[in-house]
Short mmCIF file of C-alpha atoms in Angstrom, two decimals:
data_model
loop_
_atom_site.label_atom_id
_atom_site.label_comp_id
_atom_site.label_asym_id
_atom_site.label_seq_id
_atom_site.Cartn_x
_atom_site.Cartn_y
_atom_site.Cartn_z
CA UNK N 1245 108.15 101.89 82.65
CA UNK N 1246 106.76 102.97 85.79
CA UNK N 1247 103.73 101.05 87.39
CA UNK N 1248 100.32 102.72 86.80
CA UNK N 1249 98.87 104.47 89.77
CA UNK N 1250 96.48 102.54 91.85
CA UNK N 1251 92.99 103.54 91.06
CA UNK N 1252 89.85 102.59 93.13
CA UNK N 1253 87.81 99.95 91.28
CA UNK N 1254 84.15 100.48 91.28
CA UNK N 1255 83.64 96.77 92.20
CA UNK N 1256 86.64 96.74 94.61
CA UNK N 1257 86.88 97.57 98.43
CA UNK N 1258 87.49 101.27 99.02
CA UNK N 1259 88.98 102.58 102.31
CA UNK N 1260 89.04 106.25 103.70
CA UNK N 1261 92.34 107.74 104.93
CA UNK N 1262 91.65 108.74 108.55
CA UNK N 1263 94.10 111.80 107.73
CA UNK N 1264 92.82 113.35 104.57
CA UNK N 1265 89.37 111.76 104.28
CA UNK N 1266 90.28 110.76 100.69
CA UNK N 1267 88.94 107.29 99.52
CA UNK N 1268 90.89 105.10 97.47
CA UNK N 1269 91.33 101.28 96.79
CA UNK N 1270 92.92 99.48 99.75
CA UNK N 1271 95.81 98.33 97.49
CA UNK N 1272 96.81 101.99 97.48
CA UNK N 1273 96.62 102.56 101.27
CA UNK N 1274 98.34 101.50 104.42
CA UNK N 1275 96.67 99.82 107.27
CA UNK N 1276 97.26 100.50 111.03
CA UNK N 1277 96.07 98.31 113.56
CA UNK N 1278 96.23 98.21 117.53
CA UNK N 1279 97.89 95.56 119.60
CA UNK N 1280 96.29 94.18 122.99
CA UNK N 1281 98.32 96.71 124.98
CA UNK N 1282 97.25 99.65 122.77
CA UNK N 1283 100.23 100.00 120.53
CA UNK N 1284 99.52 101.39 116.99
CA UNK N 1285 101.28 98.93 114.44
CA UNK N 1286 101.38 99.02 110.81
CA UNK N 1287 99.82 96.04 108.99
CA UNK N 1288 100.83 96.77 105.23
CA UNK N 1289 99.76 93.20 104.09
CA UNK N 1290 95.99 93.75 105.94
CA UNK N 1291 96.04 90.32 107.23
CA UNK N 1292 95.84 91.35 111.01
CA UNK N 1293 92.35 90.53 112.49
CA UNK N 1294 90.38 93.06 114.06
CA UNK N 1295 89.42 96.79 113.36
CA UNK N 1296 91.76 98.88 111.19
CA UNK N 1297 92.43 102.32 110.26
CA UNK N 1298 93.76 103.37 106.85
CA UNK N 1299 96.13 106.25 105.73
CA UNK N 1300 97.07 107.27 102.31
CA UNK N 1301 99.78 109.70 102.73
CA UNK N 1302 103.57 109.62 102.25
CA UNK N 1303 106.25 109.52 104.91
CA UNK N 1304 106.95 113.30 105.33
CA UNK N 1305 103.36 113.79 105.67
CA UNK N 1306 102.90 111.14 108.35
CA UNK N 1307 105.99 112.42 110.20
CA UNK N 1308 104.31 115.82 110.40
CA UNK N 1309 101.16 114.42 111.54
CA UNK N 1310 102.70 112.26 114.14
CA UNK N 1311 104.63 115.36 115.46
CA UNK N 1312 101.74 117.85 115.51
CA UNK N 1313 99.33 115.39 117.15
CA UNK N 1314 96.93 115.21 114.17
CA UNK N 1315 97.59 111.47 113.61
CA UNK N 1316 96.66 110.66 117.28
CA UNK N 1317 93.52 112.65 116.91
CA UNK N 1318 92.68 110.80 113.97
CA UNK N 1319 93.39 107.56 115.47
CA UNK N 1320 91.44 108.30 118.72
CA UNK N 1321 88.38 108.80 116.48
CA UNK N 1322 89.07 105.81 114.05
CA UNK N 1323 89.62 103.14 116.75
CA UNK N 1324 87.22 104.68 119.10
CA UNK N 1325 89.56 104.47 122.03
CA UNK N 1326 92.15 106.95 123.72
CA UNK N 1327 94.69 104.44 125.40
CA UNK N 1328 96.48 104.35 122.22
CA UNK N 1329 100.59 104.52 121.92
CA UNK N 1330 102.05 105.52 118.81
CA UNK N 1331 105.79 104.76 118.29
CA UNK N 1332 108.02 107.50 117.27
CA UNK N 1333 109.47 105.37 114.59
CA UNK N 1334 106.11 104.35 113.02
CA UNK N 1335 107.17 105.96 109.55
CA UNK N 1336 110.50 103.62 109.80
CA UNK N 1337 108.32 100.61 110.65
CA UNK N 1338 105.82 101.19 107.53
CA UNK N 1339 108.86 101.75 105.12
CA UNK N 1340 110.25 98.33 106.30
CA UNK N 1341 107.20 96.53 105.88
CA UNK N 1342 106.46 98.09 102.49
CA UNK N 1343 109.97 97.20 101.31
CA UNK N 1344 109.53 93.78 102.46
CA UNK N 1345 106.34 93.29 101.00
CA UNK N 1346 107.73 94.43 97.37
CA UNK N 1347 110.75 92.23 97.70
CA UNK N 1348 108.81 89.30 98.69
CA UNK N 1349 106.34 90.02 96.04
CA UNK N 1350 109.19 89.56 93.49
CA UNK N 1351 110.51 86.62 95.12
CA UNK N 1352 107.15 84.96 94.57
CA UNK N 1353 106.92 86.05 91.27
CA UNK N 1354 110.29 84.55 90.56
CA UNK N 1355 109.39 81.29 91.94
CA UNK N 1356 106.37 81.47 89.62
CA UNK N 1357 108.48 82.02 86.91
CA UNK N 1358 106.67 85.34 85.90
CA UNK N 1359 109.98 87.38 85.49
CA UNK N 1360 113.05 87.02 83.95
CA UNK N 1361 116.73 88.22 84.54
CA UNK N 1362 119.81 88.68 82.84
CA UNK N 1363 120.27 91.58 79.94
CA UNK N 1364 120.45 89.14 77.06
CA UNK N 1365 117.29 87.40 78.19
CA UNK N 1366 115.31 90.51 78.94
CA UNK N 1367 116.55 92.09 75.70
CA UNK N 1368 115.04 89.21 73.74
CA UNK N 1369 111.93 89.10 75.72
CA UNK N 1370 111.65 92.98 75.37
CA UNK N 1371 112.22 93.03 71.51
CA UNK N 1372 109.52 90.35 71.18
CA UNK N 1373 106.89 92.37 72.90
CA UNK N 1374 106.68 89.91 75.96
CA UNK N 1375 107.63 92.42 78.82
CA UNK N 1376 104.83 93.95 80.62
CA UNK N 1377 106.95 95.70 83.25
CA UNK N 1378 110.83 96.43 83.13
CA UNK N 1379 112.84 97.06 86.29
CA UNK N 1380 116.29 98.48 87.17
CA UNK N 1381 118.22 98.33 90.53
CA UNK N 1382 119.09 101.59 91.92
CA UNK N 1383 122.54 100.95 91.06
CA UNK N 1384 122.17 99.77 87.53
CA UNK N 1385 124.47 101.47 85.04
CA UNK N 1386 122.93 104.08 82.90
CA UNK N 1387 124.22 102.31 79.68
CA UNK N 1388 122.60 99.19 80.57
CA UNK N 1389 119.29 100.80 81.27
CA UNK N 1390 119.14 102.69 78.15
CA UNK N 1391 119.69 99.72 76.01
CA UNK N 1392 116.94 97.74 77.68
CA UNK N 1393 114.61 100.71 77.64
CA UNK N 1394 115.35 101.05 73.83
CA UNK N 1395 114.48 97.12 73.42
CA UNK N 1396 111.09 97.71 75.37
CA UNK N 1397 110.19 100.49 72.91
CA UNK N 1398 111.08 98.51 69.87
CA UNK N 1399 109.03 95.52 71.24
CA UNK N 1400 106.15 97.80 71.88
CA UNK N 1401 106.29 99.74 68.77
CA UNK N 1402 106.68 102.70 70.75
CA UNK N 1403 110.31 104.23 69.61
CA UNK N 1404 110.29 108.09 70.42
CA UNK N 1405 107.56 107.75 73.10
CA UNK N 1406 110.02 107.95 76.07
CA UNK N 1407 108.68 104.69 77.59
CA UNK N 1408 111.19 103.19 80.00
CA UNK N 1409 111.76 100.83 82.72
CA UNK N 1410 111.21 101.69 86.44
CA UNK N 1411 114.22 102.13 88.84
CA UNK N 1412 113.68 100.33 92.21
CA UNK N 1413 114.57 101.94 95.40
CA UNK N 1414 116.83 99.02 96.03
CA UNK N 1415 120.51 98.01 94.90
CA UNK N 1416 121.41 94.58 93.36
CA UNK N 1417 122.37 93.08 96.22
CA UNK N 1418 119.00 93.41 97.56
CA UNK N 1419 117.38 92.42 94.56
CA UNK N 1420 119.53 89.41 94.26
CA UNK N 1421 118.90 88.24 97.66
CA UNK N 1422 115.06 88.71 97.12
CA UNK N 1423 115.06 86.73 93.88
CA UNK N 1424 117.60 83.96 95.25
CA UNK N 1425 119.65 84.73 92.07
CA UNK N 1426 123.15 86.18 91.36
CA UNK N 1427 123.87 89.62 90.22
CA UNK N 1428 120.04 91.00 89.45
CA UNK N 1429 120.39 94.34 88.13
CA UNK N 1430 117.33 94.27 85.71
CA UNK N 1431 114.04 92.29 86.22
CA UNK N 1432 111.42 91.90 83.30
CA UNK N 1433 107.77 90.89 84.07
CA UNK N 1434 106.56 88.92 81.33
CA UNK N 1435 102.88 88.20 82.59
CA UNK N 1436 100.35 90.82 82.75
CA UNK N 1437 98.96 89.78 86.18
CA UNK N 1438 102.16 89.49 87.63
CA UNK N 1439 103.08 93.13 86.58
CA UNK N 1440 99.76 94.64 87.96
CA UNK N 1441 100.80 92.71 91.22
CA UNK N 1442 104.26 93.96 91.31
CA UNK N 1443 103.39 97.45 89.84
CA UNK N 1444 101.01 97.81 92.88
CA UNK N 1445 103.40 97.12 95.84
CA UNK N 1446 106.10 99.20 94.24
CA UNK N 1447 103.82 102.01 93.61
CA UNK N 1448 102.76 101.94 97.32
CA UNK N 1449 106.43 101.59 98.46
CA UNK N 1450 107.76 104.20 96.30
CA UNK N 1451 104.74 106.54 96.99
CA UNK N 1452 105.57 106.40 100.78
CA UNK N 1453 109.07 107.07 100.76
CA UNK N 1454 108.90 109.65 97.86
CA UNK N 1455 111.10 107.75 95.33
CA UNK N 1456 110.81 108.53 91.74
CA UNK N 1457 112.01 106.59 88.71
CA UNK N 1458 115.69 107.72 88.26
CA UNK N 1459 116.48 108.43 92.00
CA UNK N 1460 119.42 106.91 93.35
CA UNK N 1461 118.83 106.46 96.99
CA UNK N 1462 121.00 105.64 99.86
CA UNK N 1463 120.48 102.61 101.79
CA UNK N 1464 117.10 102.73 103.45
CA UNK N 1465 116.57 102.08 107.13
CA UNK N 1466 115.72 98.50 106.39
CA UNK N 1467 118.11 97.43 103.80
CA UNK N 1468 120.87 97.29 105.80
CA UNK N 1469 119.28 93.83 107.26
CA UNK N 1470 117.28 92.65 104.24
CA UNK N 1471 119.99 90.50 102.78
CA UNK N 1472 119.69 88.49 105.66
CA UNK N 1473 116.10 88.72 106.41
CA UNK N 1474 113.73 85.87 107.11
CA UNK N 1475 112.21 84.07 104.16
CA UNK N 1476 109.33 85.53 102.12
CA UNK N 1477 106.50 86.50 104.33
CA UNK N 1478 108.10 85.41 107.73
CA UNK N 1479 108.56 88.85 108.77
CA UNK N 1480 104.78 89.93 108.14
CA UNK N 1481 103.66 86.80 109.70
CA UNK N 1482 105.67 87.51 112.98
CA UNK N 1483 104.31 91.17 113.00
CA UNK N 1484 100.86 89.83 112.77
CA UNK N 1485 101.11 87.82 115.83
CA UNK N 1486 99.55 89.10 118.90
CA UNK N 1487 97.33 91.77 117.04
CA UNK N 1488 93.59 91.32 117.87
CA UNK N 1489 90.43 93.28 117.49
CA UNK N 1490 89.85 96.62 119.14
CA UNK N 1491 86.69 96.42 121.34
CA UNK N 1492 84.48 99.46 121.08
#
């Protein structure tokens, strides 16, 4: 059951992508900021102070815009300064932050008891209609996925609809580390608000890296170190340090 695309809320904050000119809710976009020494850095949690520029493109499009100079030109206009340095690994940095934000969100929801793990518990919750979002690890077995997908459809009275869980771009080892639990292969979000929050961060991460439900990715650029990563939020807080306003 994939998360719904993030649409602009009439009453919510909209931002304009500096590359495409398209407008969307900020939850669907990625914020870029400038450090005091002029380096462009990602701020996917949108917490750093000062002026920001927003992008709403995927990794491949960003790489093209970085290579052909379109990104630099757009940021010159957006930040109203020309002494900018754009790191060659900006797409990698964004992917790492998006993945970290998604995994941190899952960890927060686990501590808030808005999700359950374990095939038997998920099956029971799904059949009773309690599951708002069903997630599968990238290396989950097809048989296990199929059984829980069927339970989800039965609980939603949606048999024959094709409704199914969302495959996450992370294997069970990474999900287990994020949730602080052993052998997390499947996750069921049982709170509607939590399902929206998780769905938004997953949609933004998956959208950026071009990952579709059912894909079986190799290890991403950031997954090699996530199992030993800092506690939830620490990486983002560290990345935010030193970022300041851009003076016009």
